[in-house]
XYZ file of C-alpha atoms in Angstrom:
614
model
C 0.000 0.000 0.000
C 1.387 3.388 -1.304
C 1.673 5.378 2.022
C 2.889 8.811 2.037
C 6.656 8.951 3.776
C 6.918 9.562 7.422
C 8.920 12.329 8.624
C 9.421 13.111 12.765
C 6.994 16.376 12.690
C 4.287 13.990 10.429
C 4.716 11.381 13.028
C 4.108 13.522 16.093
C 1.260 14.657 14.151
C -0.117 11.519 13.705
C -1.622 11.067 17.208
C -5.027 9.480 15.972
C -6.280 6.234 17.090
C -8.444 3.429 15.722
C -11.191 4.282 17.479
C -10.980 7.701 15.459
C -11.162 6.397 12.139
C -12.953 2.923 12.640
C -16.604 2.094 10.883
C -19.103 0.400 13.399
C -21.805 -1.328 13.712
C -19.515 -4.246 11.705
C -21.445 -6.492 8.944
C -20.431 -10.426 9.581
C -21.371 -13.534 8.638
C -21.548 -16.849 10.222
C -18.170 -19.048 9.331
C -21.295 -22.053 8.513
C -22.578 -19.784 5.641
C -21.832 -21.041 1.909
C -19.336 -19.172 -0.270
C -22.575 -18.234 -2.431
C -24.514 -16.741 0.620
C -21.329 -14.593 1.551
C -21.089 -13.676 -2.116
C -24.397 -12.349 -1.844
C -23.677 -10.275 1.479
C -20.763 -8.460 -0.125
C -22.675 -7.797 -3.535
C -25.691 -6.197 -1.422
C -23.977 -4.241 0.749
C -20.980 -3.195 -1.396
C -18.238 -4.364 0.964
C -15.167 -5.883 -0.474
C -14.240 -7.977 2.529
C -16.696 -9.463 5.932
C -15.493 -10.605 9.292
C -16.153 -14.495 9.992
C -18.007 -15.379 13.374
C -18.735 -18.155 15.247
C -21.538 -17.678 17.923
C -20.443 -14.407 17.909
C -16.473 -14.972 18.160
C -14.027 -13.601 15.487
C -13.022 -16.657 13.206
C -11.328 -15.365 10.506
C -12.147 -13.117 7.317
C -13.336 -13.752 3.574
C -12.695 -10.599 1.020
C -14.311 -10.995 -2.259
C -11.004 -12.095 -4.136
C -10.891 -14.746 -1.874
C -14.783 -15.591 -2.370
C -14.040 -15.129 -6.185
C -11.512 -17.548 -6.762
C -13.550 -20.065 -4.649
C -16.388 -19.789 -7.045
C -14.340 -20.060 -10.137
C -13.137 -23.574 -8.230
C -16.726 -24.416 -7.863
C -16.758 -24.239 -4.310
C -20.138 -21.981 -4.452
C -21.655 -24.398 -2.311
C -18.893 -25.062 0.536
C -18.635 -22.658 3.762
C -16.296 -20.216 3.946
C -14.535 -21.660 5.643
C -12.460 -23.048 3.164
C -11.444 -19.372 1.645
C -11.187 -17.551 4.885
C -7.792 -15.839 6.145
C -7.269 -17.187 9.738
C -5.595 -16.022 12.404
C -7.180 -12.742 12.257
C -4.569 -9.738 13.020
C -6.870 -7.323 15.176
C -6.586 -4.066 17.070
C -7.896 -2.616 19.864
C -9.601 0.942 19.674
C -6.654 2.754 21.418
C -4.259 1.288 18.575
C -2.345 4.184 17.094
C -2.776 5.569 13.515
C 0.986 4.353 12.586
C 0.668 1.341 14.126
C -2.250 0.404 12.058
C -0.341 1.461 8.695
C 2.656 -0.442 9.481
C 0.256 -3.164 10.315
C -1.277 -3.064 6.870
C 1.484 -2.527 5.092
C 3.677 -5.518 6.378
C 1.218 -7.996 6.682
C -0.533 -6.719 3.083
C -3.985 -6.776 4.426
C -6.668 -4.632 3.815
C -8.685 -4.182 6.629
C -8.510 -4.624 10.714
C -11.041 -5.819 13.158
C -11.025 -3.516 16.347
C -11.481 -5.628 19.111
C -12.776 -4.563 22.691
C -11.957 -7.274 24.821
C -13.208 -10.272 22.961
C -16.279 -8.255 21.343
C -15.790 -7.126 17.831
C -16.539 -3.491 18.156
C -15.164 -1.798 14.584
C -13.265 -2.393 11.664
C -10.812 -0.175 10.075
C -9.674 -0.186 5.861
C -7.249 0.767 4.168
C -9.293 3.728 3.067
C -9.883 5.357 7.177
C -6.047 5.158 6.858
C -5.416 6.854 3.792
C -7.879 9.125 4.742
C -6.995 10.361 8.235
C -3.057 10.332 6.958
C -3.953 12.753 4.233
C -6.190 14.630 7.162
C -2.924 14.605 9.289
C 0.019 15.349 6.767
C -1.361 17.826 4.254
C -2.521 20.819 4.568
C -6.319 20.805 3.108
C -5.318 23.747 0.702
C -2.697 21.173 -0.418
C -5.037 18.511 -0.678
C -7.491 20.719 -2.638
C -4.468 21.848 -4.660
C -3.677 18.596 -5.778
C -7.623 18.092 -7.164
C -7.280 21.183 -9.478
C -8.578 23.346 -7.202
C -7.589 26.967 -5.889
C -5.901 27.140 -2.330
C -8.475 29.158 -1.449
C -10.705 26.372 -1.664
C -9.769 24.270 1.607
C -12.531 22.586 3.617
C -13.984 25.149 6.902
C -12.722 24.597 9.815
C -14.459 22.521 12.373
C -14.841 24.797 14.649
C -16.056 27.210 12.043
C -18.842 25.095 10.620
C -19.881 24.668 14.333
C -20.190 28.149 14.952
C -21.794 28.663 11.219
C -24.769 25.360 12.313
C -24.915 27.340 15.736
C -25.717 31.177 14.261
C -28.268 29.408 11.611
C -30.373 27.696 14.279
C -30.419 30.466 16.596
C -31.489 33.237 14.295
C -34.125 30.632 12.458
C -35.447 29.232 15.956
C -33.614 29.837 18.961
C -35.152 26.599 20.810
C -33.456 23.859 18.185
C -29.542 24.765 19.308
C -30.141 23.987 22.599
C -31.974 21.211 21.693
C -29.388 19.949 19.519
C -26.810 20.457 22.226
C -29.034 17.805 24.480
C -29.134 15.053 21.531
C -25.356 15.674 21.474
C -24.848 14.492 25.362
C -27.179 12.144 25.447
C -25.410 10.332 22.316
C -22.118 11.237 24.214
C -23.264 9.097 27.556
C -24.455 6.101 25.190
C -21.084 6.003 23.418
C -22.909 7.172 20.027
C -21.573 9.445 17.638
C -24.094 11.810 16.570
C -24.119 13.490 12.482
C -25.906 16.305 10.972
C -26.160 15.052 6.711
C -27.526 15.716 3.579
C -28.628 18.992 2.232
C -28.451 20.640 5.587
C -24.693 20.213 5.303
C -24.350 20.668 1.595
C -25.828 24.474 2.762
C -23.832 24.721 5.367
C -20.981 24.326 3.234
C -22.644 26.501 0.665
C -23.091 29.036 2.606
C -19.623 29.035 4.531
C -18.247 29.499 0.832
C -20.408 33.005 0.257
C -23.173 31.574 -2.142
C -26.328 32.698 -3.199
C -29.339 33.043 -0.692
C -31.051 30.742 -3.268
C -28.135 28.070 -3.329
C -27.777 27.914 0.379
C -31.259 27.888 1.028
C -33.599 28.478 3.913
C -32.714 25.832 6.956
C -36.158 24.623 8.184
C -35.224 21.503 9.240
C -32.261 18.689 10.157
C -30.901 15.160 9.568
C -29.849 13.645 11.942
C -28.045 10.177 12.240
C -26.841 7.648 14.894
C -24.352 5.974 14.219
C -22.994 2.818 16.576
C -26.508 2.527 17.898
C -29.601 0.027 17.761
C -32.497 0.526 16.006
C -34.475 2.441 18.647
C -31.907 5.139 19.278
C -34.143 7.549 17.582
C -37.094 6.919 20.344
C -34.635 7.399 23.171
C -33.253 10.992 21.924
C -36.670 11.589 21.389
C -37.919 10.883 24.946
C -35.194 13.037 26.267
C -36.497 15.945 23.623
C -40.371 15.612 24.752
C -38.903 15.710 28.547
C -37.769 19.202 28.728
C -39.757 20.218 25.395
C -43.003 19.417 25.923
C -44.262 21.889 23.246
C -42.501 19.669 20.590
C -44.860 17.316 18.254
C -42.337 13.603 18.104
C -43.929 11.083 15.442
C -42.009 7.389 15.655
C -42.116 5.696 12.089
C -40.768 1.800 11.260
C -39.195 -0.568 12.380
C -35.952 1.234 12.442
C -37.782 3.697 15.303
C -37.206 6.773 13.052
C -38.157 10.135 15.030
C -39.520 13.455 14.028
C -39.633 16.258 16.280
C -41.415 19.062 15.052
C -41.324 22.993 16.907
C -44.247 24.687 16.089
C -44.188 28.165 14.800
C -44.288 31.375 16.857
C -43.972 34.778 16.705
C -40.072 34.853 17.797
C -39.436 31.329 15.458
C -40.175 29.998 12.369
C -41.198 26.279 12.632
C -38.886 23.653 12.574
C -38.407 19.779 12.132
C -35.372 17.668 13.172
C -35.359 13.922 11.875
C -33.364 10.974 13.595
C -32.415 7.825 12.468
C -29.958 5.341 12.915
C -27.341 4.661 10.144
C -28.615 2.602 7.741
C -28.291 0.999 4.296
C -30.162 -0.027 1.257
C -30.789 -2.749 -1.059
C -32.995 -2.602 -3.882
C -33.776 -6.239 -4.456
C -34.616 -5.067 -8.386
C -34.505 -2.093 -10.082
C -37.087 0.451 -9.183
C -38.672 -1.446 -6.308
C -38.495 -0.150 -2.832
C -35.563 -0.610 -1.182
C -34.971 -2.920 1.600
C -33.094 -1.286 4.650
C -30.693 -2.777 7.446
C -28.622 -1.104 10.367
C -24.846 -0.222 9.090
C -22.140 2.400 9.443
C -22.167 6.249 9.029
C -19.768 5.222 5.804
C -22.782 2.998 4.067
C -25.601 5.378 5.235
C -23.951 8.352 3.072
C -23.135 5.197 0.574
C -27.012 4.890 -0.183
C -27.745 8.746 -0.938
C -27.599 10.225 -3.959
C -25.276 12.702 -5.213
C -21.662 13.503 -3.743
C -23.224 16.664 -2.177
C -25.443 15.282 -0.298
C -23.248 12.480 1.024
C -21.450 14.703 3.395
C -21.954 13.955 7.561
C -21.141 16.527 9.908
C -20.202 15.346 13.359
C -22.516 17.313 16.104
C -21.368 15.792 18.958
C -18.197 14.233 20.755
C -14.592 15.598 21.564
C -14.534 16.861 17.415
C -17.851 18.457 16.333
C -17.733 19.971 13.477
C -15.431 17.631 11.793
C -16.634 17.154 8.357
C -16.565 13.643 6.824
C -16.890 13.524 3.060
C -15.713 9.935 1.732
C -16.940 10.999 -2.098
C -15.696 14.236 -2.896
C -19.041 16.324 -1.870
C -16.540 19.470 -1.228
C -14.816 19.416 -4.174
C -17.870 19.015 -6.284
C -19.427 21.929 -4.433
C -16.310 24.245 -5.562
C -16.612 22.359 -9.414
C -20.799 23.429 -9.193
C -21.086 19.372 -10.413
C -24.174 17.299 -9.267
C -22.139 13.817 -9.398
C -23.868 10.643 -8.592
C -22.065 8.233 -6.305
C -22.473 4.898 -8.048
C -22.721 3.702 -11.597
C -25.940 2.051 -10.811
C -27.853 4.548 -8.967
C -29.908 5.192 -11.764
C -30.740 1.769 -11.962
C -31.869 0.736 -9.025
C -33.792 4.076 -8.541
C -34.434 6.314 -12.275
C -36.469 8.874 -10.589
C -32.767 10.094 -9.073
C -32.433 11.318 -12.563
C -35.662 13.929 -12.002
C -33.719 14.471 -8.518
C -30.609 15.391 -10.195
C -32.147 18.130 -12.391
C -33.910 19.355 -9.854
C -30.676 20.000 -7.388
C -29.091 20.537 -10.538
C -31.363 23.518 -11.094
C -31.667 24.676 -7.660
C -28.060 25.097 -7.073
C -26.987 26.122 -10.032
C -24.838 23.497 -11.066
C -24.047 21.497 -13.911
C -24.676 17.495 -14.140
C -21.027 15.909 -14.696
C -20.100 14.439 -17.926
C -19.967 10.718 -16.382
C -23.325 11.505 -14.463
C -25.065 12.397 -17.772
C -23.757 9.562 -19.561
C -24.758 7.021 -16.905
C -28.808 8.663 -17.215
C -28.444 8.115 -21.121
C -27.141 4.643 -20.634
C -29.952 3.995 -18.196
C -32.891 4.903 -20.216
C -31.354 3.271 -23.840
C -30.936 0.040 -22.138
C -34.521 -0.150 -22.435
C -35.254 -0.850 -18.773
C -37.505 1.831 -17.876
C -39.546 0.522 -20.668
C -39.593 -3.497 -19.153
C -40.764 -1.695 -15.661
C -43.758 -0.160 -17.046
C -45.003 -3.004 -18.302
C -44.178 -4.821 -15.307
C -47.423 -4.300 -13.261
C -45.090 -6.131 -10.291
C -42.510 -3.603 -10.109
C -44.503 -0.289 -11.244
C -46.286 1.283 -7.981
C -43.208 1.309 -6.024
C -40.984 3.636 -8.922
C -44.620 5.716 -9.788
C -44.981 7.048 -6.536
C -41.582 8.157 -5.974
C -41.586 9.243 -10.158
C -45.246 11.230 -9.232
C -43.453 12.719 -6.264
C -40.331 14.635 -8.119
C -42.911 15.353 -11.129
C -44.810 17.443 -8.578
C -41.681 19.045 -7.076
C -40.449 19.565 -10.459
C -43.509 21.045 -12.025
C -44.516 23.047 -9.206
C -40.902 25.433 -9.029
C -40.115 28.672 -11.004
C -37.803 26.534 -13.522
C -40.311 24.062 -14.350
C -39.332 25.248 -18.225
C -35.905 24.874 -17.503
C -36.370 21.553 -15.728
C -38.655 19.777 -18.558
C -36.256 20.576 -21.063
C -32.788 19.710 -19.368
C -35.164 15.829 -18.967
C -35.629 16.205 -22.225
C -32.517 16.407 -23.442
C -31.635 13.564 -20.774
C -34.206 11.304 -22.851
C -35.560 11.033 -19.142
C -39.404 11.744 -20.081
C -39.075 7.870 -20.988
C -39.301 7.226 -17.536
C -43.322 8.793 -17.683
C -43.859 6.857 -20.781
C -41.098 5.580 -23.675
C -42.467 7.425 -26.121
C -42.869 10.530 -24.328
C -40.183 12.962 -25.366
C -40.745 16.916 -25.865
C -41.733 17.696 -29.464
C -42.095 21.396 -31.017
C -46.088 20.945 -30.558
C -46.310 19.356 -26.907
C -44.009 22.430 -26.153
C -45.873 25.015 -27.286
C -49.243 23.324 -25.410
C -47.139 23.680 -22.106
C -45.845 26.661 -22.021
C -49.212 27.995 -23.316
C -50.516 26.780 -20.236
C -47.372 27.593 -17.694
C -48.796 31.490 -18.916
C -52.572 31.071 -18.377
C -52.125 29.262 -15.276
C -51.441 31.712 -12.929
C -54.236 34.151 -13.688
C -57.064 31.725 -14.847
C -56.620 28.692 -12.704
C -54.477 29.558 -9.586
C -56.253 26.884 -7.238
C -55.533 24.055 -9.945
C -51.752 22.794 -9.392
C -49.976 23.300 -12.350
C -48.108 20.351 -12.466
C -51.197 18.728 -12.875
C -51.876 20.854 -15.356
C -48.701 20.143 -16.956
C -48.886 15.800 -16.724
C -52.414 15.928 -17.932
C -50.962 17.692 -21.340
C -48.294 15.139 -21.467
C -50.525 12.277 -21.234
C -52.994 13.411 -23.498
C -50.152 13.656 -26.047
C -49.725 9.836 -26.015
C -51.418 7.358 -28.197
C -54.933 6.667 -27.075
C -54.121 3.440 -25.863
C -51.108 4.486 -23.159
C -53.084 7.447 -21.818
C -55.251 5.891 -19.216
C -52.646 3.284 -17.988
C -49.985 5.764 -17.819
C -52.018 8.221 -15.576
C -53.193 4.957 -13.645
C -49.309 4.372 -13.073
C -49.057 7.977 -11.821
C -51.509 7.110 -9.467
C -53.090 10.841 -10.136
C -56.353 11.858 -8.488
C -59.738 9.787 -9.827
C -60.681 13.379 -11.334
C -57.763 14.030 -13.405
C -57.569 10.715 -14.534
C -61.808 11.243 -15.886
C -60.574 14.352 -17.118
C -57.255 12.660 -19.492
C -60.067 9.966 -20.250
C -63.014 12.087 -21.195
C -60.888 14.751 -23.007
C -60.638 13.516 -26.171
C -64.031 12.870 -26.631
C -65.113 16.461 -25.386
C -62.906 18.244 -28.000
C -64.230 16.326 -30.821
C -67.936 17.173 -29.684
C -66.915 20.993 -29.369
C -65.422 21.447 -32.552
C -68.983 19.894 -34.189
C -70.889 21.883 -32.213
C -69.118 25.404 -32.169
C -68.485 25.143 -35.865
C -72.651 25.834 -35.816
C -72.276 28.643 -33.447
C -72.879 32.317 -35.195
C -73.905 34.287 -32.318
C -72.138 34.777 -28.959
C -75.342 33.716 -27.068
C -75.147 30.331 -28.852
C -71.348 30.271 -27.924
C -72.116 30.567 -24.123
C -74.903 28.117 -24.470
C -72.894 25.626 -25.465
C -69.354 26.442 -23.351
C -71.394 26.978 -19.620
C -71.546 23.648 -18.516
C -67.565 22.915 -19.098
C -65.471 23.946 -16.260
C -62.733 26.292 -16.775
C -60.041 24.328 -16.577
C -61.076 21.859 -18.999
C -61.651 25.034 -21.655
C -58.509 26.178 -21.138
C -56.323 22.741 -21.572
C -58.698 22.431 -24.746
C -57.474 25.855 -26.041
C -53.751 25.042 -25.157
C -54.387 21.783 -27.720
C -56.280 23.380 -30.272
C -55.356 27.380 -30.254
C -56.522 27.707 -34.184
C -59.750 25.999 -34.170
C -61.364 26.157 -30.987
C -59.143 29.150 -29.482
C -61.123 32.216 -30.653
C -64.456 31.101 -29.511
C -63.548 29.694 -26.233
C -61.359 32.679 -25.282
C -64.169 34.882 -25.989
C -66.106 32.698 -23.796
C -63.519 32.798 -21.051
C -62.770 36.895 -21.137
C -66.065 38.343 -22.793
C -69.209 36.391 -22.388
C -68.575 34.437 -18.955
C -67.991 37.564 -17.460
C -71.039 39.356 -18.832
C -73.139 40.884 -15.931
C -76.924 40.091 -15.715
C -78.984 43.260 -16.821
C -82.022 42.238 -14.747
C -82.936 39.845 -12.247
C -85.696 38.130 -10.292
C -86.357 40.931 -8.053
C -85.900 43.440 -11.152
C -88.749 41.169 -12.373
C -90.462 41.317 -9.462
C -90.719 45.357 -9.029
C -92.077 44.928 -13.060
C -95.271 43.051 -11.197
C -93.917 39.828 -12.535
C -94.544 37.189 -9.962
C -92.461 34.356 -9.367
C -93.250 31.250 -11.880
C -91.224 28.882 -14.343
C -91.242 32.040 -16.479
C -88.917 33.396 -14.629
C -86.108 31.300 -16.186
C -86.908 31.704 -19.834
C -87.061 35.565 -19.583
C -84.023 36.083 -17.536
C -82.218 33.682 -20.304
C -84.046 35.239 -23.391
C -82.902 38.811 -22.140
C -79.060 37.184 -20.847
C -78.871 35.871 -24.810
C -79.636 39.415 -26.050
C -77.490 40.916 -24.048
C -74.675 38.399 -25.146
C -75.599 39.179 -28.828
C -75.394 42.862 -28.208
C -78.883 43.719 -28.717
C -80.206 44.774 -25.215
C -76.801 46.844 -23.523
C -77.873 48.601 -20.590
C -80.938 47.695 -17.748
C -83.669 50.394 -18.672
C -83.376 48.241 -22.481
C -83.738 45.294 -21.320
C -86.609 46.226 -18.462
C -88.760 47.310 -21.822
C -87.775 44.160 -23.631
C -89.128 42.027 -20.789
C -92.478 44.300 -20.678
C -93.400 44.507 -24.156
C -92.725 40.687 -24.575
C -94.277 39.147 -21.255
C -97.563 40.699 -19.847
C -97.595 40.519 -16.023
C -101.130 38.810 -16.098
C -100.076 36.193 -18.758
C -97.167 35.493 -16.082
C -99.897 35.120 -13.573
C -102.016 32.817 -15.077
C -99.015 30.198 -15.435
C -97.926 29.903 -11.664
C-alpha cells in the first residue's frame, strides 16, 4: 500500500487512534454460511471484505477475491470456511494511527477488526487510513491543490462550521440549538456518535463558501443520524427531547424507530423539524422497487444517498464536532458546481434520481457531470424503464416516488428549464417511452405555464402540466400511464373524457354564429377543462372559447328576479326563460344597458299572462 513517507513532525502529528477512524456497527457472517450466501452479502452491501463469526467470536475473514476464486473452483456451495484468512490480526480501539499502517502494510492486508476485549466493536480499511493520513500530513489547501482546485478552496474549519450550524439555528429558531446540544450528550453518555447530513450540510458548506441566498437555502429543518446505535436510538433521543420540550410534536415511524420532532411556529421562530435515524443501508432487491433497509455504518448510510453533495456527515457531537466527513468528494464538487452521482448504478436501481438530479441541478446552479449524464443516457437506452412499465409487479413502487419529483419539479419557477434539461436527458421515458418533448407538446405547455397563474391559480400546475403530457400519447397508453401515476380519480376522468369532449366541441361550435349560442354551449364545461382544450387546439377552438372565457362568462346580468319582481312579474317557471331570453340578447349585443332590457321584458311578457301560469 502506497503510504505517504513519514517524517518526525508527520509522526508527532499523527496522534489518531483506531477508534478515530474505525466504521461500526460491523457487517459479519456466520463461518457455517456457503461461499454463495457470503457472495451475496458483499454484492448487497458493497463491501469488499466481511469478518467471519462463530456464535459471535471472530473466526477469521473472507474478502471478495478470496470468495471469487472459490467460485471459479466451484466451491459456491462449501462454507467459507475453506477461503477464509485465519488467524485474524486485530486491534484494539486505542491502537495508534501508525501502528495500524505499518500493520497493513507488512502484513498486506486490507482491513482490521477492532477488538474490545473479545467483542468485535469496529473495523478499520485501508481507506480510514489513507484518509486520516492525508487529514494529518497535508494541509487541506494542499489537498485541494492537488484536485485542481484553488488554495483558497480548503474545507472550513471545524470549529467554524460549528459556529456557522450554531448562528443558523439560533437566528431561524432559537429553541433547536439547545436542543441539539441535548441530543449531542445524550449520544455522548451512550457512546454514540451523533451526524448532521444531507442537504443541511451541503448548505452549510454553501453558505460558509459566500453563495447565493437561493443556493444555500432556507434551513427549516435537520438530519440527523446515529451511528454505533440500535435501532431504537431515535425513540430514546426523542424521549429526552419531549422531557424538557413538551411543546414539541415527536412522530415514531418503522421498524428502524425513526423520530420526528417538530417545533411549532411562533412569533419569535419559524417552525422547525429535526429527523433521527440510525445509520442505515439499502438494497434494492430489483430495479425500481423499494428498497430494503438494514442497520450499518455512518460510511454505508452516506453510501445509499444520492449525489456527492449530499453524502457529506457533519459530526454534532463528541470531543470533534464539526469535523466534516466527506468519503466521495461532496466538497470538491461543491467548488466544481457538479451534481455527481455516487455509483454507476444509482440510476438503476432508482431512475427517478435522474428527475432528482435536475432538480438540485437547477436549484443550485450546477451542472450534471459528464460521467453523471452519460450514466442517465445509458440507463434509459438500455430499455429498462420501458420493461418496468409493463411490469405491473414492479410499477407502484418507482410511480410514486416518479409522481413525487414530477410534482416538485412542475410546481418550481424553472419548471421550463427543468422539462427541457429531462428532455434532453431522454428522461421523459421514464413517464412513458415514447414521451419525449416535441415542437407541438411544447408550445401546449408553455401555453398553459402562462394562463395558469391568472385563470386557474387553485388548480396545481403540475397537474396541469402531466395531464398535457398524457394526453399527447397514443390513445391506448393514456389511461394506464395516468393509472401508473396514481393521479387523483378526477384528473384521470378528465385525461379519459378529453378527447371525446374536443371532438364534440369542434362539431358543435363550428354551428355557433352568435355569442349567445357560444355561451350556451361552453357553460356547462369547467374552466379548466376550456382552457387545456385551447392550449391543444389554439386555431380551431381558441377564438371562440377565449371569448367565452374573457367576454361572455364575465357578462353581468342586466335584470334579475327581483328586477322582475318590481315589473309586477310574480315568481313562476317564467322566470327562467325571460331572464335567459334577455341574458342571450345581451350576449348578442342587442339589449346593452338595464332600462333596455326592463322594456324588452315588458313589451314581450304581460304581467297577467305570467300570472295565469304559476
Amino acid at each position: 500500500m502506497p503510504f505517504p513517507p513519514k517524517t518526525m513532525a508527520v509522526q508527532d502529528a499523527l496522534i489518531a487512534i483506531a477508534q478515530s477512524c474505525m466504521s461500526f456497527p460491523v457487517r459479519t457472517v456466520e463461518v457455517t454460511a456457503s461461499v454463495e450466501e457470503a457472495s451475496k452479502i458483499l454484492s448487497r452491501y458493497g463491501h469488499t471484505g466481511l469478518c467471519v463469526v462463530e456464535q459471535s467470536a471472530l473466526v477469521g475473514i473472507v474478502t471478495r477475491r478470496d470468495l471469487g476464486v472459490a467460485t471459479r473452483y466451484g466451491l459456491g456451495r462449501a462454507a467459507i470456511s475453506v477461503c477464509m484468512s485465519a488467524p485474524v490480526k486485530t486491534v484494539t480501539p486505542k491502537t495508534p494511527l501508525l501502528q495500524l499502517q505499518a500493520l497493513m502494510t507488512i502484513y498486506d492486508i486490507g482491513r482490521l477488526p477492532v477488538m474490545s476485549g473479545s467483542a468485535l466493536v469496529g473495523i478499520v480499511t485501508r481507506s480510514d487510513v489513507l484518509r486520516q493520513l492525508q487529514r494529518s500530513q497535508l494541509p487541506d489547501s494542499t489537498v485541494l491543490q492537488s484536485a485542481e482546485l484553488s488554495a483558497d478552496s480548503a474545507y472550513p474549519a471545524p470549529s467554524d462550521l460549528y459556529t456557522q450550524l450554531q448562528q443558523r439555528l439560533l437566528s431561524i429558531c432559537p429553541e433547536v440549538w439547545p436542543a441539539l446540544r441535548l441530543l449531542s450528550t445524550v449520544s455522548d453518555s451512550e457512546g454514540w456518535a451523533l451526524y448532521l447530513v444531507g442537504g443541511g450540510v451541503r448548505d452549510l458548506l454553501l453558505a460558509c463558501a459566500n453563495a447565493t441566498a437561493a443556493q444555500a437555502g432556507q434551513l427549516t429543518d435537520l438530519d440527523l443520524v446515529v451511528a454505533g446505535a440500535a435501532p431504537g436510538a431515535g425513540v430514546r433521543l426523542a424521549e429526552e427531547i419531549q422531557s424538557r420540550y413538551p411543546q414539541v410534536k415527536t412522530q415514531i415511524y418503522g421498524q428502524f424507530q425513526t423520530a420526528a420532532l417538530s417545533w411549532p411556529k411562533t412569533v419569535e421562530a419559524s417552525s422547525f423539524t429535526i429527523d433521527i435515524a440510525t445509520a442505515r443501508t439499502e438494497f434494492y432487491p430489483y430495479p425500481a422497487a423499494n428498497p430494503e433497509v438494514t442497520s450499518s455504518t455512518i460510511h454505508q448510510d452516506l453510501y445509499r444517498r444520492d449525489f456527492t453533495v449530499n453524502a457529506m456527515a457533519l459530526r454534532v457531537n463528541g470531543d470533534s464536532p464539526g469535523q466534516l466527513l466527506d468519503f466521495f468528494g461532496g466538497w470538491i464538487d461543491l467548488q466544481r458546481r457538479s451534481l455527481k452521482v455516487i455509483h454507476p448504478n444509482s440510476f438503476v436501481e432508482d431512475p427517478t434520481r435522474i428527475f432528482r438530479a435536475v432538480r438540485f441541478a437547477l436549484r443550485l446552479g450546477f451542472e450534471l457531470a459528464p460521467h453523471t449524464q452519460q450514466l442517465v443516457q445509458g440507463a434509459i437506452a438500455s430499455g429498462l424503464y420501458a420493461q418496468l412499465q409493463a411490469s405491473h409487479r414492479k410499477i407502484p413502487a418507482l410511480q410514486s416516488r416518479l409522481k413525487a419529483e414530477l410534482k416538485y419539479l412542475l410546481s418550481t419557477d424553472q419548471w421550463a428549464a427543468a422539462l427541457r434539461q429531462l428532455d434532453e436527458l431522454g428522461a421523459l421515458a421514464c413517464i412513458d417511452d415514447t414521451l419525449s418533448l416535441s415542437p407541438e407538446l411544447w408550445k401546449q405547455l408553455r401555453r398553459m405555464g402562462r394562463w395558469q397563474p391568472r385563470f386557474l391559480p387553485h388548480e396545481p400546475r403540475w397537474q396541469l402540466m402531466v395531464t398535457l403530457m398524457i394526453a399527447w400519447l397514443k390513445p391506448k397508453k393514456r389511461g394506464p400511464v395516468a393509472a401508473r401515476l396514481q393521479l387523483d380519480s378526477h384528473v384521470q376522468q378528465r385525461i379519459s373524457a378529453m378527447h371525446a369532449q374536443e371532438a364534440q366541441l369542434v362539431q358543435q361550435l363550428t354551428h355557433c354564429h352568435r355569442p349567445s349560442q357560444v355561451y350556451q354551449q361552453l357553460q356547462s364545461y369547467e374552466q379548466v377543462e376550456l382552457l387545456l382544450t385551447v392550449a391543444r387546439h389554439p386555431y380551431t377552438l381558441g377564438p371562440q372559447v377565449w371569448q367565452y372565457i374573457v367576454q361572455l362568462s364575465r357578462m353581468p346580468q342586466l335584470i334579475n328576479g327581483a328586477t322582475l319582481k318590481r315589473l309586477g312579474y310574480r315568481p313562476g317557471p317564467q322566470f327562467r326563460e325571460m331572464l335567459t331570453t334577455v341574458h342571450q340578447l345581451t350576449l348578442d349585443g342587442e339589449l346593452t344597458d338595464a332600462k333596455a332590457a326592463e322594456n324588452y321584458v315588458l313589451a314581450h311578457y304581460s304581467p297577467e299572462a305570467a300570472q295565469d301560469q304559476v
